[in-house]
């Protein structure tokens, strides 16, 4: 069996997230079905780096799967895409050593959270951002975010989830940018807790609209208490951008 | 009654075009209903510059309507948007002289046709472009388009339509651009025949993929015969960008 790595993008709007759930349309399911149809194998199991939630988008999700197919990588890309619905697309395929695991071998993941704070929401981008009713002060959001960089216990930014051994993670890159009415928050880390980027986004939006001072975020981080942080920002603003191995 | 001009954008994907048709969801209908709900008037009739077809998008459609509302322009924008579905948005409102007519007073309209010719269609932009299965030669498309500039009888690029007095129009600007795998064709004219930009796009795509030499387009124009030109390119690649009065 060959171990094949795929990079893929999807519009999460009409998916109930990544992971297969009986009765729901998920990215994992449509991808596994497309590959199985192509290779004629009975059951294909894809293993993803990030199990994105309902409504979350991906530009560079990475998966691996084992298959007996002998198709060359570039042929695989075209053939899998021909079997996928048009809200998912594979951008590259590559044969990897047998030991490669898209989930365990990921060293860093970059997520982007997109916010629009202009007066008129865009009919074209409404599904790909969070619309803020307040104009946000990006300088104070940036100042507030500073304390989150590095290795910390992010329990305050984690939706409760059983079986989680530790909530210590390392944020290797964090930036808040603005262009016109668009703000995007980039967070790269060695791993993410459940809803972590969306909790950070909701917290920084509270700072940006002047509801909280920037210094509040360091207190929230130290509290290790989810109730202290801001709301979980909506899924539709979140993109899994890139995975580094 | 005040004569009010609106500029609006819409994602045409889920509309059966601009014009009201019983039993179909159209932009005109949702806009008229939103305004009527807001002003409490029984019937609002909006008059648009361009009656875009099913699936065609707009960034800067212009309409005017008469209403007794006394709301200030900026309040109107917010209030109408609050009553509109999220695939339509008004970007500005302005009170005009009584004689202003968004349709008859338009001197020029700019349409953009967007084509993607990369190997992997984008899950995010699939509804906003035409996917070409061939890589297109933009230089030959540009050379072919040259003959269309200026005043001509564009009967070869017109879907048959009764009651059309003349098919002579003046193209004041025409450009073919590429950035990466994206190609866009801008056409500005004093008026457009039915499906004219889409017929030009379909014709230039035949040139771009090498099916026709660039010189063929001048022959097609002279023939004044729709059968000679290329196919009508799909609606989803077309945007009404700007109207000049």
Coordinates of C-alpha atoms in Angstrom, one line a residue:
Chain A
X1 CA 0.0 0.0 0.0
X2 CA 1.2 3.5 -0.8
X3 CA 0.9 6.3 1.8
X4 CA -0.4 9.3 0.0
X5 CA -0.5 12.9 1.3
X6 CA -3.0 15.4 -0.1
X7 CA -3.4 19.1 0.4
X8 CA -6.9 20.4 0.0
X9 CA -9.1 23.5 0.2
X10 CA -12.8 23.6 1.1
X11 CA -15.6 26.1 1.6
X12 CA -16.9 24.9 5.0
X13 CA -20.3 26.7 4.6
X14 CA -22.3 23.6 3.6
X15 CA -20.4 21.0 5.6
X16 CA -21.0 19.8 9.2
X17 CA -17.3 20.0 9.7
X18 CA -14.5 17.6 8.9
X19 CA -15.2 14.4 10.8
X20 CA -17.7 11.8 9.6
X21 CA -21.0 11.8 11.5
X22 CA -23.8 9.6 10.4
X23 CA -26.6 11.6 8.7
X24 CA -24.4 14.7 8.2
X25 CA -22.5 16.0 5.1
X26 CA -18.8 16.1 6.2
X27 CA -15.6 16.8 4.3
X28 CA -14.0 13.5 5.4
X29 CA -17.0 11.5 4.1
X30 CA -17.1 13.2 0.6
X31 CA -13.3 12.8 0.3
X32 CA -13.2 9.2 1.3
X33 CA -16.1 8.4 -1.1
X34 CA -14.4 10.2 -4.0
X35 CA -11.1 8.3 -3.4
X36 CA -12.9 4.9 -3.0
X37 CA -14.9 5.5 -6.2
X38 CA -11.7 6.3 -8.1
X39 CA -9.5 3.5 -6.8
X40 CA -12.3 0.9 -6.5
X41 CA -11.2 0.1 -3.0
X42 CA -13.9 -0.9 -0.6
X43 CA -13.0 1.5 2.2
X44 CA -10.6 4.5 2.2
X45 CA -9.8 6.1 5.6
X46 CA -8.3 9.6 5.4
X47 CA -6.4 11.0 8.4
X48 CA -6.4 14.8 8.7
X49 CA -4.2 17.3 10.4
X50 CA -7.0 19.4 11.7
X51 CA -10.5 18.2 12.3
X52 CA -12.2 21.5 11.5
X53 CA -15.6 22.3 12.9
X54 CA -18.9 22.9 11.1
X55 CA -18.6 26.1 8.9
X56 CA -14.8 26.4 9.2
X57 CA -13.0 26.7 5.9
X58 CA -9.6 25.4 4.8
X59 CA -7.1 26.6 2.3
X60 CA -4.4 24.1 3.1
X61 CA -5.8 21.1 5.0
X62 CA -3.5 18.1 4.9
X63 CA -4.5 14.4 5.0
X64 CA -2.9 11.1 4.4
X65 CA -4.4 7.7 3.4
X66 CA -3.2 4.3 2.4
X67 CA -4.2 2.9 -1.0
X68 CA -3.0 0.3 -3.6
X69 CA -3.6 2.8 -6.4
X70 CA -0.7 3.1 -8.8
X71 CA -1.8 6.4 -10.3
X72 CA 0.9 9.1 -10.5
X73 CA 0.5 12.1 -8.2
X74 CA -0.7 14.6 -10.8
X75 CA -3.2 12.2 -12.2
X76 CA -4.5 11.5 -8.7
X77 CA -5.1 15.2 -8.2
X78 CA -7.2 15.5 -11.3
X79 CA -9.0 12.2 -10.8
X80 CA -10.0 12.9 -7.2
X81 CA -11.2 16.4 -8.1
X82 CA -13.4 14.9 -10.8
X83 CA -15.1 12.9 -8.1
X84 CA -15.4 15.6 -5.5
X85 CA -18.3 18.2 -5.2
X86 CA -17.2 21.7 -6.2
X87 CA -16.9 23.0 -2.6
X88 CA -13.8 20.8 -2.0
X89 CA -10.6 20.7 -4.2
X90 CA -7.4 18.8 -3.9
X91 CA -4.4 21.0 -4.8
X92 CA -1.6 18.5 -4.6
X93 CA -0.7 14.9 -3.9
X94 CA 2.5 13.3 -2.9
X95 CA 3.7 9.7 -2.0
X96 CA 5.2 9.7 1.5
X97 CA 7.1 7.2 3.6
X98 CA 5.0 4.6 5.3
X99 CA 5.4 6.2 8.7
X100 CA 4.1 9.7 7.7
X101 CA 1.0 10.7 9.7
X102 CA -0.7 14.0 8.8
X103 CA -2.0 14.4 12.3
X104 CA 0.9 13.4 14.5
X105 CA 3.7 14.7 12.3
X106 CA 2.3 18.3 12.0
X107 CA 4.7 20.6 13.8
X108 CA 2.7 23.8 13.3
X109 CA -0.6 24.9 12.0
X110 CA -1.6 28.4 10.9
X111 CA -5.2 29.5 11.3
X112 CA -6.6 32.9 10.0
X113 CA -9.6 34.6 11.5
X114 CA -11.3 37.2 9.2
X115 CA -13.4 40.1 10.4
X116 CA -15.2 42.8 8.4
X117 CA -16.1 46.0 10.3
X118 CA -17.3 48.2 7.4
X119 CA -20.9 49.5 7.5
X120 CA -22.1 47.4 4.6
X121 CA -21.5 43.6 4.7
X122 CA -20.2 42.2 1.4
X123 CA -22.7 40.0 -0.4
X124 CA -19.8 38.0 -1.8
X125 CA -17.7 37.5 1.3
X126 CA -20.4 37.3 3.9
X127 CA -19.8 33.5 4.4
X128 CA -16.1 34.0 4.8
X129 CA -15.9 36.5 7.6
X130 CA -17.4 37.6 10.9
X131 CA -19.3 40.9 10.5
X132 CA -18.5 43.2 13.4
X133 CA -21.2 45.8 14.3
X134 CA -18.4 48.0 15.9
X135 CA -15.4 49.5 14.2
X136 CA -12.4 47.8 15.8
X137 CA -9.2 49.4 17.1
X138 CA -6.5 47.2 15.6
X139 CA -3.7 48.8 17.6
X140 CA -5.2 47.8 20.9
X141 CA -6.0 44.3 19.6
X142 CA -2.4 43.9 18.6
X143 CA -1.2 45.2 22.0
X144 CA -3.6 42.8 23.8
X145 CA -2.5 39.8 21.7
X146 CA 1.2 40.3 22.6
X147 CA 0.9 38.3 25.9
X148 CA -0.5 35.3 24.1
X149 CA 2.7 34.6 22.1
X150 CA 4.9 31.8 23.3
X151 CA 4.2 28.8 25.6
X152 CA 1.3 29.2 28.0
X153 CA -1.6 27.3 29.5
X154 CA -4.5 28.3 27.2
X155 CA -7.3 26.8 29.3
X156 CA -9.1 30.2 29.3
X157 CA -9.4 29.9 25.5
X158 CA -10.6 26.3 25.4
X159 CA -14.1 25.0 25.1
X160 CA -14.4 22.2 27.6
X161 CA -13.6 18.9 26.0
X162 CA -13.0 15.6 27.8
X163 CA -9.8 13.5 27.4
X164 CA -7.7 16.6 27.0
X165 CA -4.4 15.9 28.8
X166 CA -2.9 19.3 28.9
X167 CA -3.9 22.8 27.7
X168 CA -0.4 24.0 27.3
X169 CA 0.4 25.1 23.8
X170 CA 3.0 27.3 22.1
X171 CA 1.9 30.1 19.8
X172 CA 4.9 30.7 17.4
X173 CA 3.3 33.5 15.4
X174 CA 0.4 35.9 16.1
X175 CA -0.5 39.0 14.1
X176 CA -3.4 41.3 13.7
X177 CA -3.7 43.1 10.3
X178 CA -6.1 45.5 8.7
X179 CA -6.7 46.4 5.1
X180 CA -9.6 48.8 4.6
X181 CA -12.6 47.4 6.4
X182 CA -11.0 43.9 6.7
X183 CA -9.1 42.7 9.7
X184 CA -7.4 39.3 9.9
X185 CA -5.9 37.6 12.9
X186 CA -3.2 35.0 12.1
X187 CA -2.3 32.4 14.8
X188 CA 0.3 29.8 14.3
X189 CA 0.9 27.2 17.0
X190 CA 2.3 23.7 17.6
X191 CA -1.3 22.7 18.4
X192 CA -4.7 24.1 19.1
X193 CA -7.3 23.5 21.8
X194 CA -10.9 23.1 20.9
X195 CA -12.3 26.5 19.6
X196 CA -9.0 28.2 20.7
X197 CA -8.7 30.6 17.7
X198 CA -12.3 31.5 17.9
X199 CA -12.1 32.2 21.6
X200 CA -9.0 34.4 21.0
X201 CA -10.8 36.2 18.2
X202 CA -13.9 36.8 20.3
X203 CA -11.7 38.1 23.2
X204 CA -9.7 40.4 20.9
X205 CA -12.9 41.8 19.3
X206 CA -14.1 42.8 22.8
X207 CA -10.8 44.7 23.2
X208 CA -11.0 46.2 19.7
X209 CA -14.5 47.7 20.3
X210 CA -13.3 49.2 23.5
X211 CA -15.3 47.0 25.8
X212 CA -12.2 45.8 27.6
X213 CA -8.8 47.4 28.0
X214 CA -5.9 45.6 26.2
X215 CA -4.3 44.6 29.6
X216 CA -7.4 42.5 30.3
X217 CA -6.2 39.7 28.0
X218 CA -3.1 38.9 30.1
X219 CA -5.4 38.6 33.2
X220 CA -7.7 36.3 31.3
X221 CA -4.7 34.1 30.2
X222 CA -3.5 33.9 33.8
X223 CA -6.9 33.1 35.2
X224 CA -7.0 29.7 33.3
X225 CA -10.8 30.0 33.3
X226 CA -12.8 30.0 30.1
X227 CA -15.6 32.2 31.6
X228 CA -13.2 35.1 31.8
X229 CA -12.5 35.3 28.1
X230 CA -14.8 36.7 25.3
X231 CA -17.3 34.7 23.3
X232 CA -16.4 32.0 20.7
X233 CA -16.4 34.0 17.4
X234 CA -18.5 32.5 14.6
X235 CA -17.1 29.5 12.6
X236 CA -17.5 31.2 9.2
X237 CA -14.6 33.6 9.8
X238 CA -12.0 30.8 10.4
X239 CA -9.6 29.3 7.9
X240 CA -7.0 26.6 8.3
X241 CA -4.4 28.1 6.1
X242 CA -1.2 26.0 6.3
X243 CA 0.3 23.0 8.0
X244 CA 4.1 22.7 8.5
X245 CA 5.7 19.3 9.0
Chain B
X1 CA -42.1 62.4 -3.7
X2 CA -38.3 62.2 -3.6
X3 CA -36.4 60.5 -6.4
X4 CA -33.7 58.3 -4.7
X5 CA -30.7 56.7 -6.4
X6 CA -29.2 53.6 -4.8
X7 CA -25.9 51.8 -5.7
X8 CA -26.0 48.1 -4.8
X9 CA -24.0 44.9 -5.0
X10 CA -25.4 41.4 -5.2
X11 CA -24.3 37.8 -5.5
X12 CA -26.4 36.6 -8.4
X13 CA -26.0 32.9 -7.6
X14 CA -29.3 32.4 -6.0
X15 CA -31.3 34.9 -8.0
X16 CA -33.3 34.3 -11.2
X17 CA -31.8 37.6 -12.5
X18 CA -32.9 41.2 -11.9
X19 CA -36.3 41.5 -13.2
X20 CA -39.5 40.5 -11.3
X21 CA -41.0 37.2 -12.6
X22 CA -43.9 35.6 -10.7
X23 CA -42.7 32.5 -8.9
X24 CA -39.0 33.3 -9.1
X25 CA -36.6 35.0 -6.6
X26 CA -35.3 38.2 -8.3
X27 CA -33.2 41.1 -7.0
X28 CA -35.9 43.6 -8.1
X29 CA -38.5 41.9 -6.0
X30 CA -36.5 41.5 -2.8
X31 CA -35.3 45.2 -3.1
X32 CA -38.8 46.5 -3.7
X33 CA -40.2 44.5 -0.8
X34 CA -37.4 45.7 1.5
X35 CA -38.0 49.4 0.7
X36 CA -41.8 49.0 0.9
X37 CA -41.5 47.4 4.3
X38 CA -39.3 50.2 5.5
X39 CA -41.3 53.1 4.2
X40 CA -44.7 51.6 4.7
X41 CA -45.7 52.5 1.2
X42 CA -47.9 50.0 -0.6
X43 CA -45.8 49.6 -3.7
X44 CA -42.3 50.7 -4.6
X45 CA -41.1 50.3 -8.1
X46 CA -37.3 50.4 -8.7
X47 CA -35.9 51.2 -12.1
X48 CA -32.4 49.7 -12.7
X49 CA -29.6 50.6 -15.1
X50 CA -28.9 47.0 -16.1
X51 CA -31.4 44.2 -16.0
X52 CA -28.9 41.5 -15.2
X53 CA -29.7 37.9 -16.1
X54 CA -30.0 34.8 -13.8
X55 CA -26.7 34.1 -12.1
X56 CA -25.0 37.4 -13.1
X57 CA -23.5 39.4 -10.2
X58 CA -23.3 43.1 -9.6
X59 CA -20.8 45.3 -7.7
X60 CA -22.3 48.6 -8.7
X61 CA -25.8 48.2 -10.0
X62 CA -27.7 51.6 -9.9
X63 CA -31.4 52.0 -9.4
X64 CA -33.8 54.9 -8.7
X65 CA -37.2 54.9 -7.1
X66 CA -39.8 57.4 -6.0
X67 CA -40.8 57.5 -2.3
X68 CA -42.4 59.9 0.2
X69 CA -39.8 58.7 2.9
X70 CA -38.0 61.6 4.7
X71 CA -35.1 59.4 5.9
X72 CA -31.7 60.8 5.3
X73 CA -29.5 59.1 2.8
X74 CA -27.1 57.3 5.3
X75 CA -30.1 56.2 7.4
X76 CA -31.7 54.8 4.3
X77 CA -28.7 52.7 3.4
X78 CA -28.6 51.1 6.9
X79 CA -32.4 50.7 7.1
X80 CA -32.8 49.1 3.6
X81 CA -29.9 46.7 4.3
X82 CA -31.5 45.7 7.5
X83 CA -34.5 44.5 5.4
X84 CA -32.5 42.9 2.6
X85 CA -31.3 39.2 2.5
X86 CA -27.6 39.0 2.9
X87 CA -26.8 38.3 -0.8
X88 CA -27.8 41.9 -1.7
X89 CA -26.4 45.1 -0.1
X90 CA -27.0 48.8 -0.8
X91 CA -23.7 50.7 -0.6
X92 CA -25.0 54.3 -1.1
X93 CA -28.2 56.4 -1.4
X94 CA -28.6 59.9 -2.8
X95 CA -31.5 62.1 -3.5
X96 CA -31.6 63.1 -7.2
X97 CA -33.6 65.6 -9.3
X98 CA -37.0 64.5 -10.3
X99 CA -35.9 63.8 -13.9
X100 CA -33.1 61.4 -13.0
X101 CA -33.6 57.9 -14.6
X102 CA -31.1 55.2 -13.7
X103 CA -31.7 53.4 -17.0
X104 CA -32.0 56.2 -19.6
X105 CA -29.4 58.5 -18.1
X106 CA -26.6 55.9 -17.9
X107 CA -23.9 57.0 -20.3
X108 CA -21.6 54.0 -19.9
X109 CA -21.6 50.7 -18.1
X110 CA -18.6 48.6 -17.3
X111 CA -19.0 44.8 -17.2
X112 CA -16.2 42.4 -16.1
X113 CA -16.0 38.7 -17.2
X114 CA -13.8 36.5 -14.9
X115 CA -12.2 33.3 -16.1
X116 CA -10.0 30.8 -14.1
X117 CA -7.7 28.6 -16.2
X118 CA -5.7 26.9 -13.4
X119 CA -5.8 23.1 -13.1
X120 CA -7.7 23.2 -9.7
X121 CA -11.0 25.2 -9.5
X122 CA -11.2 27.3 -6.3
X123 CA -13.9 26.1 -3.9
X124 CA -14.3 29.7 -2.8
X125 CA -14.5 31.4 -6.2
X126 CA -16.2 28.7 -8.2
X127 CA -19.5 30.7 -8.3
X128 CA -17.8 33.9 -9.4
X129 CA -15.9 32.8 -12.5
X130 CA -16.0 30.6 -15.6
X131 CA -13.6 27.6 -15.2
X132 CA -11.7 27.0 -18.5
X133 CA -10.5 23.5 -19.2
X134 CA -7.8 25.0 -21.4
X135 CA -4.9 27.3 -20.5
X136 CA -5.6 30.5 -22.4
X137 CA -3.2 32.7 -24.4
X138 CA -4.1 36.2 -23.2
X139 CA -1.9 37.9 -25.8
X140 CA -3.9 36.5 -28.6
X141 CA -7.2 37.3 -26.8
X142 CA -6.0 40.9 -26.4
X143 CA -5.0 41.1 -30.1
X144 CA -8.4 39.6 -31.2
X145 CA -10.3 42.0 -29.0
X146 CA -8.7 45.1 -30.6
X147 CA -11.2 45.2 -33.5
X148 CA -14.2 45.3 -31.1
X149 CA -13.2 48.7 -29.7
X150 CA -15.3 51.7 -31.0
X151 CA -18.6 52.0 -32.8
X152 CA -19.8 48.8 -34.6
X153 CA -22.8 46.8 -35.3
X154 CA -22.5 44.0 -32.7
X155 CA -25.3 41.8 -34.2
X156 CA -22.8 38.8 -34.2
X157 CA -22.6 39.1 -30.4
X158 CA -26.3 39.4 -29.6
X159 CA -28.7 36.7 -28.6
X160 CA -31.8 37.3 -30.7
X161 CA -34.3 39.5 -28.9
X162 CA -37.4 41.0 -30.3
X163 CA -38.1 44.8 -30.3
X164 CA -34.4 45.7 -30.6
X165 CA -34.2 48.7 -32.9
X166 CA -30.5 48.7 -33.6
X167 CA -27.5 46.6 -32.7
X168 CA -25.0 49.4 -33.1
X169 CA -23.1 50.2 -29.9
X170 CA -19.8 51.9 -28.9
X171 CA -17.2 50.1 -26.8
X172 CA -15.3 52.8 -25.0
X173 CA -12.9 50.5 -23.1
X174 CA -11.9 46.9 -23.6
X175 CA -9.1 45.1 -21.8
X176 CA -7.9 41.5 -21.2
X177 CA -5.8 41.0 -18.1
X178 CA -4.2 38.1 -16.3
X179 CA -3.0 37.6 -12.7
X180 CA -1.8 34.1 -12.0
X181 CA -4.5 31.7 -13.1
X182 CA -7.1 34.4 -13.3
X183 CA -8.1 36.3 -16.4
X184 CA -10.6 39.1 -16.5
X185 CA -12.1 40.9 -19.5
X186 CA -13.4 44.4 -18.9
X187 CA -15.8 45.9 -21.4
X188 CA -17.2 49.4 -21.1
X189 CA -19.8 50.6 -23.6
X190 CA -22.6 53.1 -24.0
X191 CA -25.0 50.2 -24.0
X192 CA -25.1 46.4 -24.3
X193 CA -27.1 44.0 -26.4
X194 CA -28.6 40.9 -24.9
X195 CA -25.8 38.5 -23.8
X196 CA -23.2 40.7 -25.6
X197 CA -20.4 40.5 -23.0
X198 CA -20.9 36.7 -22.6
X199 CA -20.8 36.2 -26.4
X200 CA -17.6 38.3 -26.6
X201 CA -16.1 36.3 -23.7
X202 CA -17.0 32.9 -25.3
X203 CA -15.5 34.1 -28.6
X204 CA -12.3 35.3 -27.1
X205 CA -12.0 32.1 -25.1
X206 CA -12.1 30.2 -28.4
X207 CA -9.2 32.4 -29.5
X208 CA -7.3 32.0 -26.2
X209 CA -7.3 28.2 -26.4
X210 CA -6.0 28.3 -30.0
X211 CA -9.2 27.0 -31.6
X212 CA -9.5 30.2 -33.7
X213 CA -6.8 32.6 -34.9
X214 CA -7.0 36.2 -33.5
X215 CA -7.9 37.6 -36.9
X216 CA -11.1 35.5 -36.9
X217 CA -12.9 38.0 -34.5
X218 CA -12.8 40.8 -37.0
X219 CA -14.4 38.5 -39.6
X220 CA -17.1 37.5 -37.1
X221 CA -17.8 41.2 -36.3
X222 CA -18.2 42.0 -40.0
X223 CA -20.5 39.0 -40.6
X224 CA -23.2 40.4 -38.4
X225 CA -24.3 36.8 -37.8
X226 CA -24.6 35.4 -34.3
X227 CA -23.8 31.8 -35.5
X228 CA -20.3 32.9 -36.5
X229 CA -19.3 33.9 -32.9
X230 CA -18.4 31.6 -30.0
X231 CA -20.7 30.3 -27.4
X232 CA -22.4 32.5 -24.7
X233 CA -20.1 32.1 -21.7
X234 CA -21.7 31.1 -18.4
X235 CA -23.5 33.8 -16.4
X236 CA -21.6 33.2 -13.2
X237 CA -18.4 34.8 -14.5
X238 CA -20.1 38.1 -15.3
X239 CA -20.2 41.2 -13.0
X240 CA -21.8 44.6 -13.6
X241 CA -19.0 46.7 -12.1
X242 CA -19.8 50.4 -12.6
X243 CA -22.3 52.8 -14.2
X244 CA -21.3 56.2 -15.3
X245 CA -23.9 59.0 -15.7

